PDB file of N, CA and C in Angstrom:
ATOM      1  N   UNK A  19       0.983  -1.219   0.014  1.00 71.00           N
ATOM      2  CA  UNK A  19      -0.163   0.062  -0.019  1.00 71.00           C
ATOM      3  C   UNK A  19       0.936   1.209   0.075  1.00 71.00           C
ATOM      4  N   UNK A  20       0.538   2.172  -0.793  1.00 80.00           N
ATOM      5  CA  UNK A  20       1.317   3.356  -1.051  1.00 80.00           C
ATOM      6  C   UNK A  20       0.862   4.531   0.126  1.00 80.00           C
ATOM      7  N   UNK A  21       1.894   5.103   0.717  1.00 83.00           N
ATOM      8  CA  UNK A  21       1.679   6.101   1.748  1.00 83.00           C
ATOM      9  C   UNK A  21       1.175   7.367   1.114  1.00 83.00           C
ATOM     10  N   UNK A  22       0.293   8.001   1.824  1.00 82.00           N
ATOM     11  CA  UNK A  22      -0.288   9.340   1.201  1.00 82.00           C
ATOM     12  C   UNK A  22       0.580  10.477   1.870  1.00 82.00           C
ATOM     13  N   UNK A  23       0.578  11.570   0.961  1.00 86.00           N
ATOM     14  CA  UNK A  23       1.341  12.594   1.327  1.00 86.00           C
ATOM     15  C   UNK A  23       0.532  13.514   2.437  1.00 86.00           C
ATOM     16  N   UNK A  24       1.255  14.326   2.915  1.00 84.00           N
ATOM     17  CA  UNK A  24       0.744  15.240   3.920  1.00 84.00           C
ATOM     18  C   UNK A  24      -0.365  16.218   3.243  1.00 84.00           C
ATOM     19  N   UNK A  25      -0.027  16.689   2.076  1.00 85.00           N
ATOM     20  CA  UNK A  25      -0.893  17.494   1.271  1.00 85.00           C
ATOM     21  C   UNK A  25      -2.309  16.744   1.004  1.00 85.00           C
ATOM     22  N   UNK A  26      -2.157  15.497   0.614  1.00 81.00           N
ATOM     23  CA  UNK A  26      -3.310  14.736   0.288  1.00 81.00           C
ATOM     24  C   UNK A  26      -4.136  14.506   1.595  1.00 81.00           C
ATOM     25  N   UNK A  27      -3.371  14.075   2.605  1.00 81.00           N
ATOM     26  CA  UNK A  27      -4.200  13.969   3.847  1.00 81.00           C
ATOM     27  C   UNK A  27      -4.842  15.202   4.362  1.00 81.00           C
ATOM     28  N   UNK A  28      -4.343  16.310   4.140  1.00 84.00           N
ATOM     29  CA  UNK A  28      -4.959  17.716   4.551  1.00 84.00           C
ATOM     30  C   UNK A  28      -6.280  17.931   3.641  1.00 84.00           C
ATOM     31  N   UNK A  29      -6.013  17.614   2.238  1.00 83.00           N
ATOM     32  CA  UNK A  29      -7.071  17.775   1.431  1.00 83.00           C
ATOM     33  C   UNK A  29      -8.339  16.837   1.763  1.00 83.00           C
ATOM     34  N   UNK A  30      -8.135  15.593   2.027  1.00 81.00           N
ATOM     35  CA  UNK A  30      -9.065  14.625   2.431  1.00 81.00           C
ATOM     36  C   UNK A  30      -9.807  15.218   3.646  1.00 81.00           C
ATOM     37  N   UNK A  31      -9.025  15.582   4.661  1.00 85.00           N
ATOM     38  CA  UNK A  31      -9.625  16.098   5.837  1.00 85.00           C
ATOM     39  C   UNK A  31     -10.576  17.308   5.737  1.00 85.00           C
ATOM     40  N   UNK A  32     -10.031  18.092   4.809  1.00 84.00           N
ATOM     41  CA  UNK A  32     -10.876  19.335   4.482  1.00 84.00           C
ATOM     42  C   UNK A  32     -12.211  18.988   3.888  1.00 84.00           C
ATOM     43  N   UNK A  33     -12.153  18.001   3.052  1.00 81.00           N
ATOM     44  CA  UNK A  33     -13.469  17.568   2.341  1.00 81.00           C
ATOM     45  C   UNK A  33     -14.260  16.993   3.458  1.00 81.00           C
ATOM     46  N   UNK A  34     -13.826  16.207   4.469  1.00 84.00           N
ATOM     47  CA  UNK A  34     -14.619  15.580   5.392  1.00 84.00           C
ATOM     48  C   UNK A  34     -15.223  16.716   6.274  1.00 84.00           C
ATOM     49  N   UNK A  35     -14.401  17.755   6.742  1.00 85.00           N
ATOM     50  CA  UNK A  35     -15.100  18.766   7.559  1.00 85.00           C
ATOM     51  C   UNK A  35     -16.124  19.512   6.748  1.00 85.00           C
ATOM     52  N   UNK A  36     -15.876  19.757   5.368  1.00 85.00           N
ATOM     53  CA  UNK A  36     -16.973  20.404   4.690  1.00 85.00           C
ATOM     54  C   UNK A  36     -18.161  19.520   4.544  1.00 85.00           C
ATOM     55  N   UNK A  37     -18.165  18.375   4.315  1.00 84.00           N
ATOM     56  CA  UNK A  37     -19.255  17.619   4.236  1.00 84.00           C
ATOM     57  C   UNK A  37     -19.993  17.479   5.634  1.00 84.00           C
ATOM     58  N   UNK A  38     -19.293  17.328   6.740  1.00 87.00           N
ATOM     59  CA  UNK A  38     -19.853  17.449   7.953  1.00 87.00           C
ATOM     60  C   UNK A  38     -20.584  18.703   8.275  1.00 87.00           C
ATOM     61  N   UNK A  39     -19.978  19.782   7.870  1.00 83.00           N
ATOM     62  CA  UNK A  39     -20.737  21.206   8.027  1.00 83.00           C
ATOM     63  C   UNK A  39     -22.015  21.268   7.221  1.00 83.00           C
ATOM     64  N   UNK A  40     -21.844  20.780   5.886  1.00 82.00           N
ATOM     65  CA  UNK A  40     -23.122  20.841   5.048  1.00 82.00           C
ATOM     66  C   UNK A  40     -24.151  20.038   5.589  1.00 82.00           C
ATOM     67  N   UNK A  41     -23.826  18.856   6.091  1.00 81.00           N
ATOM     68  CA  UNK A  41     -24.979  17.850   6.630  1.00 81.00           C
ATOM     69  C   UNK A  41     -25.510  18.549   7.868  1.00 81.00           C
ATOM     70  N   UNK A  42     -24.657  19.185   8.769  1.00 79.00           N
ATOM     71  CA  UNK A  42     -25.221  19.809   9.911  1.00 79.00           C
ATOM     72  C   UNK A  42     -26.143  21.065   9.611  1.00 79.00           C
ATOM     73  N   UNK A  43     -25.612  21.753   8.547  1.00 80.00           N
ATOM     74  CA  UNK A  43     -26.489  22.990   8.302  1.00 80.00           C
ATOM     75  C   UNK A  43     -27.903  22.530   7.809  1.00 80.00           C
ATOM     76  N   UNK A  44     -27.805  21.353   6.947  1.00 78.00           N
ATOM     77  CA  UNK A  44     -29.170  20.760   6.523  1.00 78.00           C
ATOM     78  C   UNK A  44     -29.959  20.350   7.622  1.00 78.00           C
ATOM     79  N   UNK A  45     -29.415  19.675   8.531  1.00 76.00           N
ATOM     80  CA  UNK A  45     -30.145  19.306   9.814  1.00 76.00           C
ATOM     81  C   UNK A  45     -30.749  20.503  10.628  1.00 76.00           C
ATOM     82  N   UNK A  46     -29.983  21.424  10.643  1.00 74.00           N
ATOM     83  CA  UNK A  46     -30.349  22.543  11.381  1.00 74.00           C
ATOM     84  C   UNK A  46     -31.557  23.282  10.818  1.00 74.00           C
ATOM     85  N   UNK A  47     -31.479  23.337   9.399  1.00 73.00           N
ATOM     86  CA  UNK A  47     -32.621  23.976   8.642  1.00 73.00           C
ATOM     87  C   UNK A  47     -33.937  23.170   8.810  1.00 73.00           C
ATOM     88  N   UNK A  48     -33.795  21.864   8.790  1.00 76.00           N
ATOM     89  CA  UNK A  48     -35.015  20.946   8.941  1.00 76.00           C
ATOM     90  C   UNK A  48     -35.609  21.119  10.388  1.00 76.00           C
ATOM     91  N   UNK A  49     -34.824  21.315  11.419  1.00 74.00           N
ATOM     92  CA  UNK A  49     -35.306  21.378  12.777  1.00 74.00           C
ATOM     93  C   UNK A  49     -35.786  22.902  13.237  1.00 74.00           C
ATOM     94  N   UNK A  50     -35.497  23.870  12.415  1.00 71.00           N
ATOM     95  CA  UNK A  50     -35.930  25.132  12.829  1.00 71.00           C
ATOM     96  C   UNK A  50     -37.284  25.272  12.522  1.00 71.00           C
ATOM     97  N   UNK A  51     -38.145  26.060  13.465  1.00 74.00           N
ATOM     98  CA  UNK A  51     -39.550  26.209  13.129  1.00 74.00           C
ATOM     99  C   UNK A  51     -39.766  27.133  11.908  1.00 74.00           C
ATOM    100  N   UNK A  52     -40.935  26.886  11.198  1.00 72.00           N
ATOM    101  CA  UNK A  52     -41.182  27.571   9.999  1.00 72.00           C
ATOM    102  C   UNK A  52     -42.637  28.213  10.229  1.00 72.00           C
ATOM    103  N   UNK A  53     -42.819  29.200   9.343  1.00 73.00           N
ATOM    104  CA  UNK A  53     -44.171  29.766   9.480  1.00 73.00           C
ATOM    105  C   UNK A  53     -45.308  28.796   9.134  1.00 73.00           C
ATOM    106  N   UNK A  54     -46.492  28.850   9.843  1.00 72.00           N
ATOM    107  CA  UNK A  54     -47.582  27.904   9.698  1.00 72.00           C
ATOM    108  C   UNK A  54     -48.149  28.275   8.250  1.00 72.00           C
ATOM    109  N   UNK A  55     -48.634  27.220   7.565  1.00 66.00           N
ATOM    110  CA  UNK A  55     -49.152  27.532   6.265  1.00 66.00           C
ATOM    111  C   UNK A  55     -50.491  28.228   6.408  1.00 66.00           C
ATOM    112  N   UNK A  56     -50.878  28.992   5.413  1.00 65.00           N
ATOM    113  CA  UNK A  56     -52.254  29.576   5.488  1.00 65.00           C
ATOM    114  C   UNK A  56     -53.197  28.612   4.900  1.00 65.00           C
ATOM    115  N   UNK A  57     -54.115  28.254   5.521  1.00 66.00           N
ATOM    116  CA  UNK A  57     -55.060  27.041   5.099  1.00 66.00           C
ATOM    117  C   UNK A  57     -56.266  27.695   4.240  1.00 66.00           C
ATOM    118  N   UNK A  58     -56.572  28.890   4.510  1.00 63.00           N
ATOM    119  CA  UNK A  58     -57.751  29.397   3.856  1.00 63.00           C
ATOM    120  C   UNK A  58     -58.914  29.515   4.765  1.00 63.00           C
ATOM    121  N   UNK A  59     -60.020  29.882   4.151  1.00 68.00           N
ATOM    122  CA  UNK A  59     -61.214  29.975   4.986  1.00 68.00           C
ATOM    123  C   UNK A  59     -62.105  28.724   4.951  1.00 68.00           C
ATOM    124  N   UNK A  60     -63.188  28.884   5.421  1.00 71.00           N
ATOM    125  CA  UNK A  60     -64.277  27.834   5.334  1.00 71.00           C
ATOM    126  C   UNK A  60     -64.654  27.466   3.905  1.00 71.00           C
ATOM    127  N   UNK A  61     -65.087  26.300   3.650  1.00 74.00           N
ATOM    128  CA  UNK A  61     -65.543  25.779   2.328  1.00 74.00           C
ATOM    129  C   UNK A  61     -66.828  26.677   2.005  1.00 74.00           C
ATOM    130  N   UNK A  62     -66.750  27.329   0.783  1.00 76.00           N
ATOM    131  CA  UNK A  62     -67.896  28.171   0.287  1.00 76.00           C
ATOM    132  C   UNK A  62     -68.699  27.148  -0.537  1.00 76.00           C
ATOM    133  N   UNK A  63     -69.995  27.213  -0.368  1.00 85.00           N
ATOM    134  CA  UNK A  63     -70.952  26.391  -1.136  1.00 85.00           C
ATOM    135  C   UNK A  63     -71.319  27.188  -2.331  1.00 85.00           C
ATOM    136  N   UNK A  64     -71.212  26.625  -3.489  1.00 88.00           N
ATOM    137  CA  UNK A  64     -71.663  27.410  -4.675  1.00 88.00           C
ATOM    138  C   UNK A  64     -73.212  27.557  -4.706  1.00 88.00           C
ATOM    139  N   UNK A  65     -73.666  28.621  -5.551  1.00 91.00           N
ATOM    140  CA  UNK A  65     -75.030  28.782  -5.477  1.00 91.00           C
ATOM    141  C   UNK A  65     -75.728  27.562  -6.171  1.00 91.00           C
ATOM    142  N   UNK A  66     -77.018  27.373  -5.959  1.00 94.00           N
ATOM    143  CA  UNK A  66     -77.685  26.260  -6.653  1.00 94.00           C
ATOM    144  C   UNK A  66     -78.810  26.790  -7.518  1.00 94.00           C
ATOM    145  N   UNK A  67     -78.987  25.949  -8.670  1.00 94.00           N
ATOM    146  CA  UNK A  67     -79.962  26.342  -9.730  1.00 94.00           C
ATOM    147  C   UNK A  67     -80.870  24.927  -9.521  1.00 94.00           C
ATOM    148  N   UNK A  68     -82.037  25.094  -9.280  1.00 95.00           N
ATOM    149  CA  UNK A  68     -82.946  23.912  -9.219  1.00 95.00           C
ATOM    150  C   UNK A  68     -83.978  23.984 -10.400  1.00 95.00           C
ATOM    151  N   UNK A  69     -84.330  22.691 -10.841  1.00 95.00           N
ATOM    152  CA  UNK A  69     -85.297  22.559 -11.838  1.00 95.00           C
ATOM    153  C   UNK A  69     -86.685  22.920 -11.319  1.00 95.00           C
ATOM    154  N   UNK A  70     -87.732  23.417 -12.252  1.00 94.00           N
ATOM    155  CA  UNK A  70     -88.980  23.719 -11.691  1.00 94.00           C
ATOM    156  C   UNK A  70     -89.896  23.321 -12.885  1.00 94.00           C
ATOM    157  N   UNK A  71     -91.039  22.670 -12.460  1.00 95.00           N
ATOM    158  CA  UNK A  71     -91.909  22.216 -13.706  1.00 95.00           C
ATOM    159  C   UNK A  71     -91.265  21.234 -14.718  1.00 95.00           C
ATOM    160  N   UNK A  72     -90.218  20.531 -14.238  1.00 95.00           N
ATOM    161  CA  UNK A  72     -89.571  19.589 -15.010  1.00 95.00           C
ATOM    162  C   UNK A  72     -88.614  20.175 -16.042  1.00 95.00           C
ATOM    163  N   UNK A  73     -88.147  21.433 -15.770  1.00 96.00           N
ATOM    164  CA  UNK A  73     -87.246  22.077 -16.618  1.00 96.00           C
ATOM    165  C   UNK A  73     -86.222  22.926 -15.785  1.00 96.00           C
ATOM    166  N   UNK A  74     -84.955  22.947 -16.266  1.00 96.00           N
ATOM    167  CA  UNK A  74     -83.916  23.989 -15.781  1.00 96.00           C
ATOM    168  C   UNK A  74     -83.318  24.531 -17.063  1.00 96.00           C
ATOM    169  N   UNK A  75     -83.241  25.819 -17.068  1.00 96.00           N
ATOM    170  CA  UNK A  75     -82.553  26.570 -18.212  1.00 96.00           C
ATOM    171  C   UNK A  75     -81.646  27.527 -17.542  1.00 96.00           C
ATOM    172  N   UNK A  76     -80.354  27.371 -17.816  1.00 95.00           N
ATOM    173  CA  UNK A  76     -79.254  28.187 -17.301  1.00 95.00           C
ATOM    174  C   UNK A  76     -78.372  28.798 -18.309  1.00 95.00           C
ATOM    175  N   UNK A  77     -77.739  29.751 -18.020  1.00 95.00           N
ATOM    176  CA  UNK A  77     -76.667  30.343 -18.824  1.00 95.00           C
ATOM    177  C   UNK A  77     -75.300  30.311 -18.024  1.00 95.00           C
ATOM    178  N   UNK A  78     -74.302  29.632 -18.448  1.00 94.00           N
ATOM    179  CA  UNK A  78     -73.040  29.493 -17.908  1.00 94.00           C
ATOM    180  C   UNK A  78     -72.048  30.393 -18.769  1.00 94.00           C
ATOM    181  N   UNK A  79     -71.429  31.192 -17.960  1.00 94.00           N
ATOM    182  CA  UNK A  79     -70.366  32.007 -18.701  1.00 94.00           C
ATOM    183  C   UNK A  79     -68.926  31.514 -18.127  1.00 94.00           C
ATOM    184  N   UNK A  80     -68.174  30.823 -18.974  1.00 92.00           N
ATOM    185  CA  UNK A  80     -66.893  30.408 -18.651  1.00 92.00           C
ATOM    186  C   UNK A  80     -65.831  31.586 -18.884  1.00 92.00           C
ATOM    187  N   UNK A  81     -65.109  32.027 -17.850  1.00 92.00           N
ATOM    188  CA  UNK A  81     -64.144  33.137 -17.980  1.00 92.00           C
ATOM    189  C   UNK A  81     -63.162  33.003 -16.926  1.00 92.00           C
ATOM    190  N   UNK A  82     -61.893  33.547 -17.125  1.00 91.00           N
ATOM    191  CA  UNK A  82     -60.877  33.712 -16.121  1.00 91.00           C
ATOM    192  C   UNK A  82     -61.356  34.661 -15.069  1.00 91.00           C
ATOM    193  N   UNK A  83     -60.889  34.367 -13.932  1.00 86.00           N
ATOM    194  CA  UNK A  83     -61.193  35.251 -12.803  1.00 86.00           C
ATOM    195  C   UNK A  83     -60.044  35.080 -11.691  1.00 86.00           C
ATOM    196  N   UNK A  84     -60.294  35.665 -10.556  1.00 85.00           N
ATOM    197  CA  UNK A  84     -59.402  35.729  -9.362  1.00 85.00           C
ATOM    198  C   UNK A  84     -60.006  35.032  -8.239  1.00 85.00           C
ATOM    199  N   UNK A  85     -59.371  34.252  -7.512  1.00 81.00           N
ATOM    200  CA  UNK A  85     -59.767  33.616  -6.207  1.00 81.00           C
ATOM    201  C   UNK A  85     -58.595  33.668  -5.190  1.00 81.00           C
ATOM    202  N   UNK A  86     -59.098  33.532  -3.899  1.00 76.00           N
ATOM    203  CA  UNK A  86     -58.078  33.395  -2.839  1.00 76.00           C
ATOM    204  C   UNK A  86     -57.761  32.092  -2.815  1.00 76.00           C
ATOM    205  N   UNK A  87     -56.473  31.732  -2.710  1.00 73.00           N
ATOM    206  CA  UNK A  87     -55.876  30.469  -2.665  1.00 73.00           C
ATOM    207  C   UNK A  87     -54.701  30.414  -1.621  1.00 73.00           C
ATOM    208  N   UNK A  88     -54.875  29.763  -0.607  1.00 72.00           N
ATOM    209  CA  UNK A  88     -53.901  29.864   0.536  1.00 72.00           C
ATOM    210  C   UNK A  88     -53.545  31.283   0.990  1.00 72.00           C
ATOM    211  N   UNK A  89     -54.542  32.131   0.964  1.00 74.00           N
ATOM    212  CA  UNK A  89     -54.451  33.455   1.464  1.00 74.00           C
ATOM    213  C   UNK A  89     -53.834  34.373   0.481  1.00 74.00           C
ATOM    214  N   UNK A  90     -53.599  33.999  -0.763  1.00 80.00           N
ATOM    215  CA  UNK A  90     -53.158  34.808  -1.844  1.00 80.00           C
ATOM    216  C   UNK A  90     -53.997  34.779  -3.044  1.00 80.00           C
ATOM    217  N   UNK A  91     -53.913  35.910  -3.847  1.00 85.00           N
ATOM    218  CA  UNK A  91     -54.703  35.993  -4.924  1.00 85.00           C
ATOM    219  C   UNK A  91     -54.153  35.017  -6.028  1.00 85.00           C
ATOM    220  N   UNK A  92     -54.986  34.280  -6.728  1.00 87.00           N
ATOM    221  CA  UNK A  92     -54.539  33.447  -7.844  1.00 87.00           C
ATOM    222  C   UNK A  92     -55.518  33.441  -9.033  1.00 87.00           C
ATOM    223  N   UNK A  93     -54.976  33.392 -10.220  1.00 89.00           N
ATOM    224  CA  UNK A  93     -55.841  33.456 -11.332  1.00 89.00           C
ATOM    225  C   UNK A  93     -56.372  31.938 -11.673  1.00 89.00           C
ATOM    226  N   UNK A  94     -57.685  31.844 -12.005  1.00 89.00           N
ATOM    227  CA  UNK A  94     -58.307  30.531 -12.159  1.00 89.00           C
ATOM    228  C   UNK A  94     -59.379  30.720 -13.259  1.00 89.00           C
ATOM    229  N   UNK A  95     -59.841  29.665 -13.731  1.00 90.00           N
ATOM    230  CA  UNK A  95     -60.985  29.633 -14.696  1.00 90.00           C
ATOM    231  C   UNK A  95     -62.281  29.218 -13.993  1.00 90.00           C
ATOM    232  N   UNK A  96     -63.371  29.910 -14.202  1.00 88.00           N
ATOM    233  CA  UNK A  96     -64.528  29.506 -13.433  1.00 88.00           C
ATOM    234  C   UNK A  96     -65.844  29.812 -14.325  1.00 88.00           C
ATOM    235  N   UNK A  97     -67.022  29.631 -13.681  1.00 90.00           N
ATOM    236  CA  UNK A  97     -68.300  29.860 -14.399  1.00 90.00           C
ATOM    237  C   UNK A  97     -68.960  30.865 -13.556  1.00 90.00           C
ATOM    238  N   UNK A  98     -69.705  31.865 -14.427  1.00 89.00           N
ATOM    239  CA  UNK A  98     -70.452  32.985 -13.793  1.00 89.00           C
ATOM    240  C   UNK A  98     -69.760  33.681 -12.733  1.00 89.00           C
ATOM    241  N   UNK A  99     -68.406  33.794 -12.849  1.00 84.00           N
ATOM    242  CA  UNK A  99     -67.641  34.645 -12.023  1.00 84.00           C
ATOM    243  C   UNK A  99     -67.365  33.955 -10.595  1.00 84.00           C
ATOM    244  N   UNK A 100     -67.545  32.683 -10.641  1.00 84.00           N
ATOM    245  CA  UNK A 100     -67.388  31.855  -9.340  1.00 84.00           C
ATOM    246  C   UNK A 100     -66.490  30.638  -9.618  1.00 84.00           C
ATOM    247  N   UNK A 101     -65.790  30.398  -8.583  1.00 81.00           N
ATOM    248  CA  UNK A 101     -65.074  29.054  -8.591  1.00 81.00           C
ATOM    249  C   UNK A 101     -65.464  28.298  -7.246  1.00 81.00           C
ATOM    250  N   UNK A 102     -66.041  27.202  -7.384  1.00 83.00           N
ATOM    251  CA  UNK A 102     -66.717  26.478  -8.476  1.00 83.00           C
ATOM    252  C   UNK A 102     -67.887  27.149  -9.050  1.00 83.00           C
ATOM    253  N   UNK A 103     -68.416  26.807 -10.169  1.00 88.00           N
ATOM    254  CA  UNK A 103     -69.595  27.300 -10.660  1.00 88.00           C
ATOM    255  C   UNK A 103     -70.892  26.781  -9.908  1.00 88.00           C
ATOM    256  N   UNK A 104     -71.980  27.218 -10.438  1.00 93.00           N
ATOM    257  CA  UNK A 104     -73.164  26.795  -9.646  1.00 93.00           C
ATOM    258  C   UNK A 104     -73.425  25.408  -9.755  1.00 93.00           C
ATOM    259  N   UNK A 105     -74.128  24.723  -8.676  1.00 94.00           N
ATOM    260  CA  UNK A 105     -74.646  23.367  -8.553  1.00 94.00           C
ATOM    261  C   UNK A 105     -75.947  23.265  -9.342  1.00 94.00           C
ATOM    262  N   UNK A 106     -76.015  22.384 -10.300  1.00 95.00           N
ATOM    263  CA  UNK A 106     -77.344  22.212 -11.074  1.00 95.00           C
ATOM    264  C   UNK A 106     -77.986  21.086 -10.446  1.00 95.00           C
ATOM    265  N   UNK A 107     -79.220  21.320  -9.947  1.00 95.00           N
ATOM    266  CA  UNK A 107     -80.180  20.211  -9.402  1.00 95.00           C
ATOM    267  C   UNK A 107     -81.330  19.946 -10.211  1.00 95.00           C
ATOM    268  N   UNK A 108     -81.440  18.718 -10.742  1.00 95.00           N
ATOM    269  CA  UNK A 108     -82.548  18.294 -11.464  1.00 95.00           C
ATOM    270  C   UNK A 108     -83.148  16.918 -11.158  1.00 95.00           C
ATOM    271  N   UNK A 109     -84.255  16.649 -11.457  1.00 95.00           N
ATOM    272  CA  UNK A 109     -84.850  15.403 -11.073  1.00 95.00           C
ATOM    273  C   UNK A 109     -84.745  14.341 -12.338  1.00 95.00           C
ATOM    274  N   UNK A 110     -84.817  13.010 -12.213  1.00 95.00           N
ATOM    275  CA  UNK A 110     -84.781  12.181 -13.477  1.00 95.00           C
ATOM    276  C   UNK A 110     -86.040  12.599 -14.307  1.00 95.00           C
ATOM    277  N   UNK A 111     -85.777  12.596 -15.600  1.00 95.00           N
ATOM    278  CA  UNK A 111     -86.743  12.976 -16.651  1.00 95.00           C
ATOM    279  C   UNK A 111     -86.955  14.490 -16.875  1.00 95.00           C
ATOM    280  N   UNK A 112     -86.193  15.330 -15.998  1.00 96.00           N
ATOM    281  CA  UNK A 112     -86.281  16.801 -16.214  1.00 96.00           C
ATOM    282  C   UNK A 112     -85.525  17.068 -17.519  1.00 96.00           C
ATOM    283  N   UNK A 113     -85.846  18.283 -18.058  1.00 96.00           N
ATOM    284  CA  UNK A 113     -85.098  18.700 -19.355  1.00 96.00           C
ATOM    285  C   UNK A 113     -84.186  19.823 -18.759  1.00 96.00           C
ATOM    286  N   UNK A 114     -82.877  19.618 -19.229  1.00 95.00           N
ATOM    287  CA  UNK A 114     -81.785  20.557 -18.858  1.00 95.00           C
ATOM    288  C   UNK A 114     -81.260  21.347 -20.167  1.00 95.00           C
ATOM    289  N   UNK A 115     -81.497  22.592 -20.135  1.00 96.00           N
ATOM    290  CA  UNK A 115     -80.864  23.541 -21.248  1.00 96.00           C
ATOM    291  C   UNK A 115     -79.900  24.362 -20.785  1.00 96.00           C
ATOM    292  N   UNK A 116     -78.637  24.389 -21.319  1.00 95.00           N
ATOM    293  CA  UNK A 116     -77.556  25.197 -20.956  1.00 95.00           C
ATOM    294  C   UNK A 116     -77.174  25.942 -22.115  1.00 95.00           C
ATOM    295  N   UNK A 117     -76.951  27.316 -21.817  1.00 96.00           N
ATOM    296  CA  UNK A 117     -76.519  28.146 -22.797  1.00 96.00           C
ATOM    297  C   UNK A 117     -75.086  28.446 -22.457  1.00 96.00           C
ATOM    298  N   UNK A 118     -74.129  28.046 -23.064  1.00 94.00           N
ATOM    299  CA  UNK A 118     -72.595  28.288 -22.555  1.00 94.00           C
ATOM    300  C   UNK A 118     -71.963  29.422 -23.380  1.00 94.00           C
ATOM    301  N   UNK A 119     -71.520  30.476 -22.789  1.00 93.00           N
ATOM    302  CA  UNK A 119     -70.900  31.664 -23.236  1.00 93.00           C
ATOM    303  C   UNK A 119     -69.330  31.430 -22.936  1.00 93.00           C
ATOM    304  N   UNK A 120     -68.543  31.059 -23.911  1.00 93.00           N
ATOM    305  CA  UNK A 120     -67.108  30.777 -23.566  1.00 93.00           C
ATOM    306  C   UNK A 120     -66.370  32.112 -23.803  1.00 93.00           C
ATOM    307  N   UNK A 121     -65.786  32.591 -22.635  1.00 91.00           N
ATOM    308  CA  UNK A 121     -65.019  33.765 -22.743  1.00 91.00           C
ATOM    309  C   UNK A 121     -63.558  33.391 -22.235  1.00 91.00           C
ATOM    310  N   UNK A 122     -63.186  32.100 -22.408  1.00 88.00           N
ATOM    311  CA  UNK A 122     -61.808  31.562 -21.981  1.00 88.00           C
ATOM    312  C   UNK A 122     -60.866  32.117 -22.894  1.00 88.00           C
ATOM    313  N   UNK A 123     -61.028  32.114 -24.202  1.00 78.00           N
ATOM    314  CA  UNK A 123     -59.977  32.354 -25.149  1.00 78.00           C
ATOM    315  C   UNK A 123     -60.354  33.613 -25.985  1.00 78.00           C
ATOM    316  N   UNK A 124     -59.701  34.764 -25.579  1.00 62.00           N
ATOM    317  CA  UNK A 124     -59.975  36.128 -26.111  1.00 62.00           C
ATOM    318  C   UNK A 124     -58.681  36.251 -27.135  1.00 62.00           C
ATOM    319  N   UNK A 125     -59.132  36.479 -28.283  1.00 61.00           N
ATOM    320  CA  UNK A 125     -58.085  36.782 -29.270  1.00 61.00           C
ATOM    321  C   UNK A 125     -57.749  38.302 -29.350  1.00 61.00           C
ATOM    322  N   UNK A 126     -56.771  38.753 -29.221  1.00 62.00           N
ATOM    323  CA  UNK A 126     -56.383  40.108 -29.215  1.00 62.00           C
ATOM    324  C   UNK A 126     -55.727  40.538 -30.608  1.00 62.00           C
ATOM    325  N   UNK A 127     -56.036  41.514 -31.218  1.00 63.00           N
ATOM    326  CA  UNK A 127     -55.669  41.874 -32.457  1.00 63.00           C
ATOM    327  C   UNK A 127     -54.726  43.105 -32.315  1.00 63.00           C
ATOM    328  N   UNK A 128     -53.641  43.101 -33.009  1.00 62.00           N
ATOM    329  CA  UNK A 128     -52.861  44.295 -32.793  1.00 62.00           C
ATOM    330  C   UNK A 128     -53.321  45.396 -33.819  1.00 62.00           C
ATOM    331  N   UNK A 129     -53.312  46.590 -33.346  1.00 61.00           N
ATOM    332  CA  UNK A 129     -53.776  47.748 -34.196  1.00 61.00           C
ATOM    333  C   UNK A 129     -52.607  48.150 -35.104  1.00 61.00           C
ATOM    334  N   UNK A 130     -53.016  48.308 -36.393  1.00 53.00           N
ATOM    335  CA  UNK A 130     -52.034  48.653 -37.389  1.00 53.00           C
ATOM    336  C   UNK A 130     -52.071  50.094 -37.656  1.00 53.00           C
TER     337      UNK A 130
END
């Protein structure tokens, strides 16, 4: 077996110290207390649309909007300005008519 030089031994020792320091820093970061996550408010029930006399006729407008998500504003897609959209309640045999207004894809034209 070949003997190692003093320079090589110091280099290996330096790497060992650096690895120990990095592991200790990682352990310290995992043990320090963090801010509690924002969980948001109570569950909001969407509005209900119910059938009457065997029919339900609704208009749904699909469009981008803003919601509160984990305490921060977030962009989302929804119906009638809400996320989630309305709950549609019908009975077996009822007629459901939906008029969908799609405002999800707006084409912008450049002015010449």
